[in-house]
Coordinates of C-alpha atoms and ligand atoms in Angstrom, one line a residue:
Chain A
M1 CA 0.3 -0.2 -0.2
S2 CA 1.2 3.4 -0.8
V3 CA 2.0 5.8 1.8
N4 CA -0.6 8.1 0.1
A5 CA -3.3 6.0 -0.1
K6 CA -3.0 5.3 3.6
N7 CA -3.2 9.3 3.9
E8 CA -6.0 9.5 1.7
L9 CA -7.9 6.7 3.7
S10 CA -7.3 8.0 6.7
G11 CA -8.6 11.0 6.4
S12 CA -8.4 14.2 8.9
H13 CA -5.3 12.9 10.7
A14 CA -3.6 12.2 7.8
G15 CA -0.2 12.4 8.2
S16 CA 0.1 13.8 11.7
N17 CA 1.7 10.0 12.3
Q18 CA 3.0 12.1 15.7
A19 CA -0.4 12.7 17.3
P20 CA -0.9 10.2 19.9
V21 CA -3.6 7.6 18.1
S22 CA -5.8 7.4 21.1
E23 CA -7.4 10.9 19.8
Q24 CA -7.5 10.8 16.2
N25 CA -11.1 11.0 14.5
G26 CA -12.6 7.5 14.0
A27 CA -13.6 5.5 11.3
F28 CA -16.8 6.7 12.5
G29 CA -16.9 10.3 12.9
F30 CA -15.4 12.0 16.1
G31 CA -16.8 10.4 18.8
A32 CA -19.4 7.4 18.0
D33 CA -16.4 4.8 17.2
I34 CA -16.3 5.0 21.8
L35 CA -19.7 4.9 21.3
M36 CA -20.1 1.9 19.5
A37 CA -17.2 0.0 21.1
G38 CA -19.3 0.2 24.6
N39 CA -22.8 -0.9 23.0
K40 CA -24.5 -3.2 24.7
S41 CA -24.7 -7.3 23.6
K42 CA -27.7 -8.8 22.5
G43 CA -29.9 -10.3 26.1
K44 CA -30.8 -8.6 29.3
R45 CA -27.7 -8.0 31.5
P46 CA -26.9 -10.1 34.5
Y47 CA -26.4 -8.3 38.2
F48 CA -24.7 -10.6 40.7
F49 CA -25.3 -8.8 43.3
N50 CA -27.7 -7.9 45.7
S51 CA -28.0 -4.5 44.5
E52 CA -27.9 -3.5 40.9
E53 CA -26.4 0.0 42.1
T54 CA -23.4 -1.7 43.9
E55 CA -22.8 -3.3 40.5
R56 CA -23.0 -0.3 39.0
V57 CA -20.4 1.2 40.9
L58 CA -18.6 -1.6 40.9
N59 CA -18.2 -1.1 36.9
I60 CA -17.1 2.4 36.9
A61 CA -14.6 2.0 39.8
M62 CA -13.1 -1.3 37.3
A63 CA -13.2 1.5 34.5
A64 CA -11.3 4.1 36.2
A65 CA -8.7 1.5 38.1
A66 CA -8.1 0.3 34.5
E67 CA -7.2 4.0 33.6
V68 CA -4.7 4.1 36.5
A69 CA -3.1 0.8 35.1
V70 CA -2.3 3.0 31.9
I71 CA -1.2 5.5 33.3
R72 CA 1.1 3.8 35.7
E73 CA 2.5 1.7 32.4
R74 CA 2.8 5.0 30.6
L75 CA 5.1 6.3 33.4
D76 CA 7.1 3.9 33.4
T77 CA 7.5 4.1 30.2
I78 CA 8.7 7.2 30.2
E79 CA 11.0 6.2 33.5
R80 CA 13.1 3.5 31.3
L81 CA 12.7 5.7 28.2
L82 CA 14.7 8.6 30.4
E83 CA 16.6 6.0 31.8
S84 CA 17.9 5.1 28.5
K85 CA 18.6 8.2 27.1
G86 CA 21.1 8.9 30.5
L87 CA 18.9 12.3 31.8
L88 CA 17.5 9.7 34.5
K89 CA 18.3 6.9 36.6
Q90 CA 15.1 4.6 38.1
S91 CA 17.2 4.8 40.8
E92 CA 17.1 8.3 41.5
I93 CA 13.6 7.7 41.8
E94 CA 13.3 5.7 44.1
A95 CA 16.5 7.6 46.3
Y96 CA 14.4 10.7 45.9
E97 CA 13.2 12.7 48.8
P98 CA 11.8 15.7 48.5
D99 CA 12.2 18.6 50.5
D100 CA 10.2 20.5 52.6
K101 CA 8.3 22.4 50.3
A102 CA 7.7 20.0 47.9
A103 CA 6.6 17.7 50.4
E104 CA 3.7 19.4 51.7
E105 CA 2.8 20.5 48.2
R106 CA 2.9 16.4 47.5
Q107 CA 1.2 15.9 50.6
L108 CA -1.4 18.6 49.9
W109 CA -2.6 16.8 46.8
H110 CA -3.1 13.4 48.5
A111 CA -5.1 15.2 50.4
R112 CA -7.3 16.8 47.3
F113 CA -7.3 12.9 45.9
A114 CA -8.7 11.6 48.9
A115 CA -11.3 14.3 49.3
R116 CA -12.5 14.0 46.2
L117 CA -12.5 9.9 45.4
L118 CA -14.5 10.2 49.1
R119 CA -16.9 13.4 48.7
I120 CA -19.8 11.2 48.9
I121 CA -19.2 10.3 52.4
Q122 CA -18.3 13.6 53.6
Q123 CA -21.6 15.2 52.6
E124 CA -23.2 12.4 53.7
I125 CA -22.2 13.0 57.1
E126 CA -22.5 16.9 57.0
A127 CA -26.2 15.7 56.3
V128 CA -26.5 13.7 59.5
A129 CA -24.1 16.7 60.9
K130 CA -26.7 19.4 60.0
P131 CA -30.2 18.3 59.6
E132 CA -31.5 22.2 59.8
E133 CA -29.6 22.3 55.9
N134 CA -30.9 18.7 55.0
K135 CA -34.1 19.5 54.4
P136 CA -35.6 18.1 51.3
M137 CA -35.6 20.1 48.4
Q138 CA -39.7 20.3 47.8
Q139 CA -39.9 21.5 51.5
I140 CA -37.3 24.4 50.7
A141 CA -39.5 25.3 47.5
D142 CA -42.7 25.4 49.6
E143 CA -40.7 27.9 52.3
I144 CA -39.1 29.7 49.6
N145 CA -42.5 30.6 48.4
E146 CA -43.9 32.1 52.0
M147 CA -40.8 34.4 51.8
Chain B
M1 CA 0.9 -21.8 44.9
Q2 CA 3.1 -20.0 43.1
Y3 CA 1.0 -16.9 40.7
Q4 CA 2.0 -17.2 37.4
L5 CA 1.7 -14.2 35.3
P6 CA 0.6 -14.1 31.9
P7 CA 2.5 -12.8 29.0
V8 CA 2.5 -9.2 28.2
W9 CA 0.5 -8.1 25.1
T10 CA 3.5 -7.1 22.8
K11 CA 4.4 -10.7 23.1
L12 CA 1.2 -11.4 20.7
Y13 CA 2.4 -12.0 16.9
R14 CA 1.2 -8.8 15.0
H15 CA 1.0 -9.7 11.3
A16 CA 0.7 -7.4 8.7
V17 CA -4.0 -6.5 8.9
F18 CA -3.7 -6.7 12.5
P19 CA -4.7 -3.3 14.0
E20 CA -2.6 -0.8 15.6
F21 CA -2.1 -0.4 19.2
S22 CA -1.5 2.5 20.8
H23 CA 0.6 2.5 23.8
D24 CA -2.3 3.1 26.5
E25 CA -4.8 0.3 24.4
R26 CA -1.7 -2.2 25.4
A27 CA -1.4 -1.5 28.8
R28 CA -5.3 -1.5 28.8
Y29 CA -5.1 -4.8 27.5
N30 CA -2.0 -5.5 30.2
F31 CA -4.0 -4.4 32.7
L32 CA -7.5 -7.3 31.2
A33 CA -5.3 -9.9 31.0
N34 CA -4.0 -9.7 34.6
L35 CA -7.4 -8.6 35.8
N36 CA -8.4 -12.0 34.5
R37 CA -5.0 -13.7 35.6
F38 CA -6.3 -12.7 39.4
I39 CA -9.6 -13.3 39.0
S40 CA -8.9 -16.8 37.6
T41 CA -6.9 -18.0 40.2
V42 CA -7.5 -16.2 42.8
I43 CA -11.1 -15.4 43.4
A44 CA -12.6 -18.2 41.4
P45 CA -11.4 -21.3 43.7
G46 CA -13.3 -19.2 46.4
N47 CA -16.0 -19.9 44.6
Q48 CA -15.4 -23.7 45.9
I49 CA -14.3 -22.8 49.3
A50 CA -18.1 -21.1 49.8
F51 CA -19.8 -23.7 48.2
Q52 CA -18.5 -26.8 50.2
N53 CA -18.2 -24.7 53.7
R54 CA -21.1 -22.9 53.5
V55 CA -23.0 -22.9 50.6
K56 CA -24.1 -26.7 50.6
P57 CA -24.5 -27.5 54.0
A58 CA -26.9 -24.5 54.4
F59 CA -28.9 -26.2 51.4
E60 CA -28.9 -29.7 53.1
K61 CA -29.6 -28.3 56.8
E62 CA -33.1 -26.3 55.2
K63 CA -33.7 -29.1 52.9
G64 CA -32.9 -32.1 54.3
R65 CA -31.4 -33.7 51.2
T66 CA -28.5 -32.8 48.9
F67 CA -28.6 -30.7 45.3
A68 CA -30.7 -32.7 42.5
N69 CA -29.4 -30.9 39.6
R70 CA -26.9 -27.9 38.8
H71 CA -30.0 -25.4 38.6
E72 CA -30.5 -26.0 41.8
V73 CA -26.3 -25.5 42.4
A74 CA -26.8 -22.3 41.0
E75 CA -30.2 -20.7 42.4
A76 CA -27.7 -21.3 46.0
M77 CA -24.8 -19.9 44.8
S78 CA -26.3 -17.0 43.4
K79 CA -27.0 -15.9 46.9
D80 CA -23.1 -16.3 47.9
P81 CA -21.4 -12.9 48.6
V82 CA -17.9 -15.1 47.3
Y83 CA -19.7 -15.9 44.5
Q84 CA -21.3 -12.9 43.5
S85 CA -18.1 -10.7 43.4
W86 CA -16.2 -13.6 41.3
A87 CA -19.0 -13.4 38.9
A88 CA -19.8 -9.3 38.8
L89 CA -16.1 -9.1 37.9
R90 CA -16.2 -11.5 35.6
R91 CA -19.0 -9.9 33.7
C92 CA -17.5 -6.7 34.0
T93 CA -14.5 -7.5 32.6
M94 CA -15.4 -9.2 30.0
E95 CA -17.1 -6.1 28.9
M96 CA -14.3 -4.0 29.3
R97 CA -12.5 -6.6 27.1
Q98 CA -15.1 -5.6 24.7
Q99 CA -15.3 -2.5 24.6
N100 CA -11.6 -1.8 24.8
G101 CA -10.8 -4.1 21.8
R102 CA -14.0 -2.3 19.7
A103 CA -12.6 0.9 20.2
V104 CA -9.4 0.2 18.9
V105 CA -10.4 -1.1 15.9
M106 CA -13.4 0.7 15.2
R107 CA -11.2 4.3 14.9
Q108 CA -9.0 2.8 12.6
A109 CA -12.2 0.3 11.1
K110 CA -11.0 1.7 7.5
E111 CA -7.4 1.5 7.6
L112 CA -7.8 -2.4 8.5
A113 CA -10.1 -2.8 5.5
D114 CA -8.0 -1.1 3.1
K115 CA -5.2 -3.5 4.9
V116 CA -7.6 -6.0 4.2
K117 CA -7.9 -5.5 0.6
Q118 CA -4.4 -5.2 0.6
Y119 CA -3.8 -8.7 1.5
A120 CA -6.5 -10.5 -0.4
G121 CA -6.1 -12.9 -2.8
D122 CA -7.9 -15.8 -4.5
N123 CA -8.6 -17.8 -1.0
L124 CA -11.7 -16.2 -0.5
I125 CA -15.3 -16.9 -1.6
L126 CA -18.0 -14.5 -0.2
K127 CA -22.0 -15.4 -1.1
K128 CA -24.1 -12.2 -2.8
N129 CA -27.1 -13.1 -0.6
F130 CA -25.9 -15.3 2.1
K131 CA -28.5 -15.7 4.9
V132 CA -26.8 -15.9 7.9
P133 CA -28.0 -18.8 10.6
E134 CA -30.9 -17.3 12.4
Y135 CA -29.6 -19.2 15.7
L136 CA -26.6 -16.7 15.2
R137 CA -28.6 -13.1 14.7
H138 CA -30.6 -14.0 17.9
V139 CA -27.7 -13.6 20.0
D140 CA -24.4 -11.5 20.6
N141 CA -21.9 -14.1 21.3
H142 CA -18.9 -13.5 24.1
L143 CA -20.7 -10.7 24.6
M144 CA -19.1 -9.3 21.2
P145 CA -22.2 -6.8 19.8
G146 CA -22.4 -7.7 16.2
S147 CA -21.5 -11.3 16.3
Y148 CA -19.1 -12.4 13.8
H149 CA -21.2 -11.9 11.3
T150 CA -21.6 -7.8 11.2
S151 CA -20.3 -6.1 8.9
Y152 CA -20.4 -1.6 9.3
F153 CA -19.3 -0.8 5.8
E154 CA -19.0 -2.9 2.5
G155 CA -15.7 -4.5 3.5
D156 CA -15.6 -3.6 7.1
V157 CA -13.6 -6.4 9.2
S158 CA -13.5 -4.5 12.8
N159 CA -15.7 -7.2 14.6
A160 CA -12.9 -9.8 13.3
A161 CA -10.2 -7.6 14.2
N162 CA -11.4 -7.0 17.9
Y163 CA -11.9 -10.9 17.8
D164 CA -8.2 -11.4 17.2
S165 CA -7.0 -8.9 19.7
G166 CA -9.5 -10.2 22.6
L167 CA -8.8 -13.4 22.7
F168 CA -5.4 -13.1 24.2
V169 CA -7.1 -11.1 27.3
T170 CA -9.7 -13.7 27.5
S171 CA -7.6 -17.0 27.6
G172 CA -4.6 -14.8 29.5
G173 CA -2.2 -15.4 26.7
M174 CA -2.3 -19.3 27.8
L175 CA -3.2 -20.0 23.2
G176 CA 0.3 -18.7 22.3
S177 CA 1.3 -15.9 20.3
L178 CA -1.1 -16.6 17.1
T179 CA -3.8 -17.6 19.1
D180 CA -3.2 -20.6 17.3
G181 CA -3.0 -23.6 20.4
G182 CA -5.7 -25.3 19.9
G183 CA -5.1 -26.3 16.3
K184 CA -1.4 -26.7 17.0
A185 CA -2.3 -29.3 19.4
I186 CA -4.7 -31.1 17.6
A187 CA -2.5 -31.1 14.5
K188 CA 0.3 -32.4 16.6
W189 CA -2.5 -35.5 18.4
V190 CA -3.3 -36.3 14.9
K191 CA 0.6 -36.8 13.6
E192 CA 1.8 -38.3 17.2
Y193 CA -0.7 -41.0 16.7
Y194 CA -1.6 -41.7 13.4
P195 CA 1.5 -41.0 11.7
D196 CA 0.2 -42.2 8.8
F197 CA -2.6 -40.4 7.9
R198 CA -1.6 -38.1 5.0
P199 CA -5.3 -36.5 4.1
K200 CA -5.8 -34.7 0.9
K201 CA -8.9 -32.6 1.6
I202 CA -9.2 -30.9 5.3
L203 CA -12.5 -29.4 5.8
D204 CA -12.6 -26.6 9.0
I205 CA -16.3 -25.7 9.4
G206 CA -17.2 -22.9 11.6
C207 CA -13.1 -21.5 10.8
G208 CA -14.2 -18.0 12.7
L209 CA -11.0 -16.0 11.1
G210 CA -8.7 -19.3 10.6
H211 CA -6.6 -19.2 14.6
N212 CA -7.3 -22.9 14.2
T213 CA -7.1 -23.5 10.4
L214 CA -3.7 -22.4 9.6
P215 CA -2.2 -24.9 11.7
L216 CA -3.9 -27.6 9.5
A217 CA -2.8 -26.5 6.8
E218 CA 1.3 -26.1 8.0
A219 CA 0.8 -29.0 9.3
F220 CA 0.1 -30.7 6.4
P221 CA 1.0 -28.6 3.3
D222 CA 0.0 -31.2 0.6
A223 CA -3.6 -31.1 1.8
E224 CA -6.3 -28.6 0.4
V225 CA -7.7 -27.0 3.3
I226 CA -11.2 -24.9 3.0
G227 CA -12.5 -23.3 6.5
I228 CA -16.4 -22.2 6.1
D229 CA -17.4 -19.6 8.2
A230 CA -21.4 -17.7 8.1
G231 CA -19.3 -14.7 9.0
E232 CA -18.7 -12.1 6.8
P233 CA -16.2 -10.1 8.6
M234 CA -13.9 -13.3 9.9
L235 CA -14.0 -14.4 6.6
R236 CA -12.2 -11.6 4.9
Y237 CA -9.9 -10.9 7.7
G238 CA -9.2 -14.8 7.7
A239 CA -8.2 -15.0 4.1
A240 CA -6.3 -11.6 4.2
R241 CA -4.3 -13.3 7.6
A242 CA -3.3 -16.5 5.8
N243 CA -1.9 -14.7 3.0
A244 CA 0.1 -12.1 5.4
L245 CA 1.3 -15.2 7.2
G246 CA 2.1 -17.0 4.2
V247 CA 0.0 -19.8 4.4
K248 CA -1.3 -21.0 0.6
N249 CA -2.8 -24.2 1.0
V250 CA -5.7 -22.7 2.7
K251 CA -9.1 -21.4 1.3
F252 CA -12.1 -19.4 3.1
I253 CA -15.7 -19.5 1.9
Q254 CA -18.5 -18.1 3.1
M255 CA -21.1 -21.1 4.3
D256 CA -23.6 -22.4 6.3
A257 CA -22.8 -25.3 7.9
E258 CA -26.3 -26.8 8.2
D259 CA -26.1 -27.2 4.3
M260 CA -23.2 -27.8 2.6
S261 CA -24.8 -28.8 -1.0
E262 CA -21.7 -27.2 -2.8
F263 CA -19.4 -30.5 -1.6
E264 CA -19.9 -33.6 -3.2
D265 CA -21.0 -36.8 -0.8
E266 CA -17.8 -38.3 0.4
T267 CA -14.7 -34.8 -0.4
F268 CA -13.4 -34.9 2.6
D269 CA -10.4 -37.0 4.2
W270 CA -10.8 -35.1 7.5
V271 CA -14.0 -32.7 8.9
Q272 CA -12.7 -30.6 12.0
T273 CA -14.2 -28.0 14.4
T274 CA -12.8 -26.4 17.0
M275 CA -14.7 -24.6 19.7
F276 CA -17.8 -24.9 17.6
L277 CA -20.5 -27.4 18.2
H278 CA -21.7 -24.8 21.4
E279 CA -22.2 -21.6 19.1
T280 CA -24.6 -23.4 17.1
G281 CA -28.4 -24.4 17.7
G282 CA -30.7 -27.1 19.4
K283 CA -32.2 -28.1 15.5
A284 CA -28.6 -26.8 13.5
I285 CA -26.0 -29.0 15.4
H286 CA -28.5 -32.1 14.2
K287 CA -28.5 -30.7 10.5
I288 CA -24.2 -30.0 10.5
M289 CA -23.5 -33.7 11.7
K290 CA -25.8 -35.3 8.6
E291 CA -23.7 -32.7 6.6
I292 CA -20.8 -34.2 8.1
G293 CA -21.6 -37.5 7.3
R294 CA -22.2 -36.8 4.3
V295 CA -18.8 -35.0 2.5
L296 CA -16.8 -36.9 5.1
K297 CA -14.9 -39.9 2.6
K298 CA -15.6 -43.6 4.1
G299 CA -12.2 -44.1 6.2
G300 CA -11.9 -40.4 6.5
L301 CA -11.2 -38.6 10.4
C302 CA -13.9 -36.2 12.2
L303 CA -12.3 -34.4 15.0
H304 CA -14.3 -32.0 17.4
I305 CA -12.9 -29.8 19.6
E306 CA -15.0 -28.8 22.4
Q307 CA -15.5 -28.3 26.3
P308 CA -16.4 -31.3 28.2
Q309 CA -19.9 -32.8 28.4
Y310 CA -21.4 -32.9 30.9
T311 CA -21.2 -36.9 32.7
P312 CA -22.9 -38.6 35.4
D313 CA -19.7 -38.3 37.5
M314 CA -19.3 -35.0 37.0
S315 CA -20.7 -33.0 40.0
Y316 CA -23.1 -30.6 39.9
Y317 CA -20.8 -28.2 41.0
E318 CA -18.4 -28.2 38.4
Q319 CA -21.6 -28.5 35.5
F320 CA -22.7 -25.7 37.1
M321 CA -19.8 -23.2 36.8
R322 CA -19.3 -24.9 33.8
D323 CA -22.5 -23.8 32.6
W324 CA -21.9 -19.9 33.4
D325 CA -20.2 -18.9 30.3
A326 CA -23.5 -20.1 28.5
Y327 CA -25.6 -17.9 30.3
Y328 CA -23.1 -14.9 31.4
N329 CA -20.6 -14.9 28.4
A330 CA -24.1 -15.4 26.1
E331 CA -22.8 -19.1 25.0
P332 CA -26.4 -20.0 25.0
Y333 CA -26.4 -23.4 23.3
W334 CA -23.6 -24.5 25.5
G335 CA -25.6 -25.3 28.2
H336 CA -27.9 -27.7 26.3
M337 CA -25.4 -29.1 23.6
H338 CA -22.9 -30.0 26.8
D339 CA -26.4 -32.2 27.5
L340 CA -26.3 -34.3 24.5
Q341 CA -23.6 -37.2 24.2
P342 CA -21.1 -36.7 21.9
E343 CA -21.6 -40.6 21.1
D344 CA -25.0 -40.0 19.4
L345 CA -23.9 -37.1 17.8
M346 CA -21.1 -39.2 16.2
A347 CA -23.4 -41.6 15.2
E348 CA -25.5 -39.9 13.4
C349 CA -22.5 -38.4 11.1
G350 CA -22.0 -42.1 10.5
I351 CA -19.3 -43.0 13.3
P352 CA -20.3 -45.9 15.0
K353 CA -20.5 -46.5 18.5
E354 CA -17.0 -48.9 18.4
R355 CA -14.5 -46.0 16.5
F356 CA -16.1 -43.6 18.8
M357 CA -13.0 -41.6 20.3
Q358 CA -12.8 -39.4 23.3
I359 CA -9.0 -37.4 24.4
G360 CA -8.0 -34.5 26.5
V361 CA -5.4 -32.5 24.8
K362 CA -3.7 -29.4 26.1
A363 CA -2.6 -26.6 23.9
V364 CA 0.7 -25.6 22.5
N365 CA 1.6 -22.5 23.4
D366 CA 4.6 -21.1 21.8
L367 CA 4.3 -17.9 24.8
D368 CA 4.1 -20.6 27.5
T369 CA 7.5 -19.4 29.7
Q370 CA 7.6 -22.1 31.9
K371 CA 7.7 -24.6 29.9
K372 CA 7.0 -27.7 32.5
D373 CA 3.8 -29.1 32.7
D374 CA 2.2 -27.0 35.5
K375 CA -0.8 -27.7 37.4
I376 CA -3.6 -25.2 35.3
T377 CA -6.1 -23.8 37.6
E378 CA -9.5 -24.9 36.2
D379 CA -10.9 -21.7 35.0
Y380 CA -14.3 -23.6 33.4
G381 CA -14.3 -23.2 30.1
R382 CA -11.6 -21.2 30.0
T383 CA -8.7 -23.6 30.5
P384 CA -6.6 -24.4 27.4
I385 CA -7.0 -28.4 27.9
W386 CA -9.7 -29.3 25.5
N387 CA -12.1 -32.4 25.4
V388 CA -12.0 -33.7 21.7
F389 CA -14.2 -36.0 20.9
G390 CA -14.4 -38.0 17.2
G391 CA -14.2 -40.9 15.1
W392 CA -13.0 -42.8 11.5
K393 CA -15.5 -43.3 9.1
Ligands
SAM401 C1 -16.2 -19.6 18.4 S1 -16.2 -19.6 16.6 C2 -14.8 -20.5 16.6 C3 -13.9 -20.4 15.7 C4 -12.8 -20.9 15.1 N1 -13.3 -22.4 15.2 C5 -11.6 -20.8 16.0 O1 -11.0 -21.8 16.8 O2 -11.1 -19.8 16.2 C6 -17.8 -19.8 16.2 C7 -17.4 -20.1 14.5 O3 -18.7 -20.5 14.1 C8 -19.2 -19.8 13.2 N2 -20.6 -20.4 12.6 C9 -21.5 -20.6 14.0 N3 -22.3 -21.6 13.4 C10 -22.3 -21.9 11.6 C11 -22.9 -22.4 10.7 N4 -23.9 -22.7 10.5 N5 -22.4 -22.6 9.5 C12 -20.9 -21.8 9.3 N6 -20.2 -21.3 10.4 C13 -20.8 -20.9 11.7 C14 -19.2 -18.5 13.8 O4 -19.6 -17.8 12.3 C15 -18.2 -18.3 14.5 O5 -17.2 -17.7 13.3

């Protein structure tokens, strides 16, 4: 196959060999390929947990876990490439100790990350702690109607 | 138990029509292969433990008797938390595998079609008004949307390319770098046990994209090998793949195995099916047997690689576990088919009981780093040890 033929067929991203393939437009138009990728197969989906909600969350969590693994593998590639180019040794990464400022910034990042992950539980606790701010929206609407 | 890592995805041999994978896409498959390995070796054995230690005792205490069939086991197990976690995770990874594989091939569907065109040769016969068997259209086998037969545009092979690239994940890399461990194993076995057998014409029914067809053609280079299948993308991709791999003595023909009237009586020295019969239908399987009996030469060999049948000495627990893929990996005929006795099926294609044979064959895996015969954890329906039955007509 000639390079030209390939470029013609690959349309909008022709020649853009540098661009990460994952960001290219698919054959079915932008965004359509990932939706097709996720199409449901024929037949009713079985749920195994007693609550479908739990299983739904499990599926979302596993997809997120997959992406963490993907990032980890990419990072590993970067580290190894840097090492092979003599820019960095993996042992330097292992031995790295942040100075005070860096350490604090990183801890803050972790704290924020943890807070994002567990937001819903924080809010459930706040609901119990402040019942006066936890009225049903219908009730609030009715109350506002009188204000 | 020693924890065995699956081979990394990059060990797969990428022939010329194989889809391109980005770094992240490869990583997704690596993640899933490892997840599956963990689920099958660490979590799955928990089912047996839960069954023995609490599900069975509780059932027996309540009913004053033990299980009467696999359906009762299924009902009791469905309430067990270990089973629930295992099943939910297994289903989840299968859906993820489909989504990931489809995302890879869909974005490059045009390029794939183009590559396949480039490697097209005279080893492919497609039929204009081919009618895909009703039972195939009725379900998306292996939870593959569109199953084996759907093309999304003229010349599209995405479903086949997805199948090709993803079996590695489902099997944890145990089928070798070309996913051909089954075909290689059967070719090796036949050569070992029947060194004088020189088949001139071999038919592989339900050949798919030819994973297990090519090893037969390579093992018997003087034979003419014909693979038939109902799935257009599978055949298109398979024929191009065979060309890309330089295997010349194989042809792919679109044909419904229920009606092989294109072939004269007694055409083939060897009729093979691999992981095919359990994906047919309750009426179709008998028509197919009859057709096999017709096209097979007298004195010819007929072999079927399948999952084990359910026999009276197989525990209800094992039957239940083996049933799992039937319902939850969308291979719905599997459960019913395994109630049939293979001797009876073979009798239908002209192989008398006294010439019936049944053996177990382990997949030949060139990626097996351990190189020794490790004990394999049974992963009902996914373990690369196959039940082969058949005989000489
Ligand atoms: C699980 S695949 C097995 C593929 C192949 N034998 C292998 O081992 O890789 C089953 C195949 O059988 C084909 N099939 C099912 N029923 C068929 C029929 N009646 N005629 C032809 N092919 C059929 C499907 O299209 C599918 O490709």
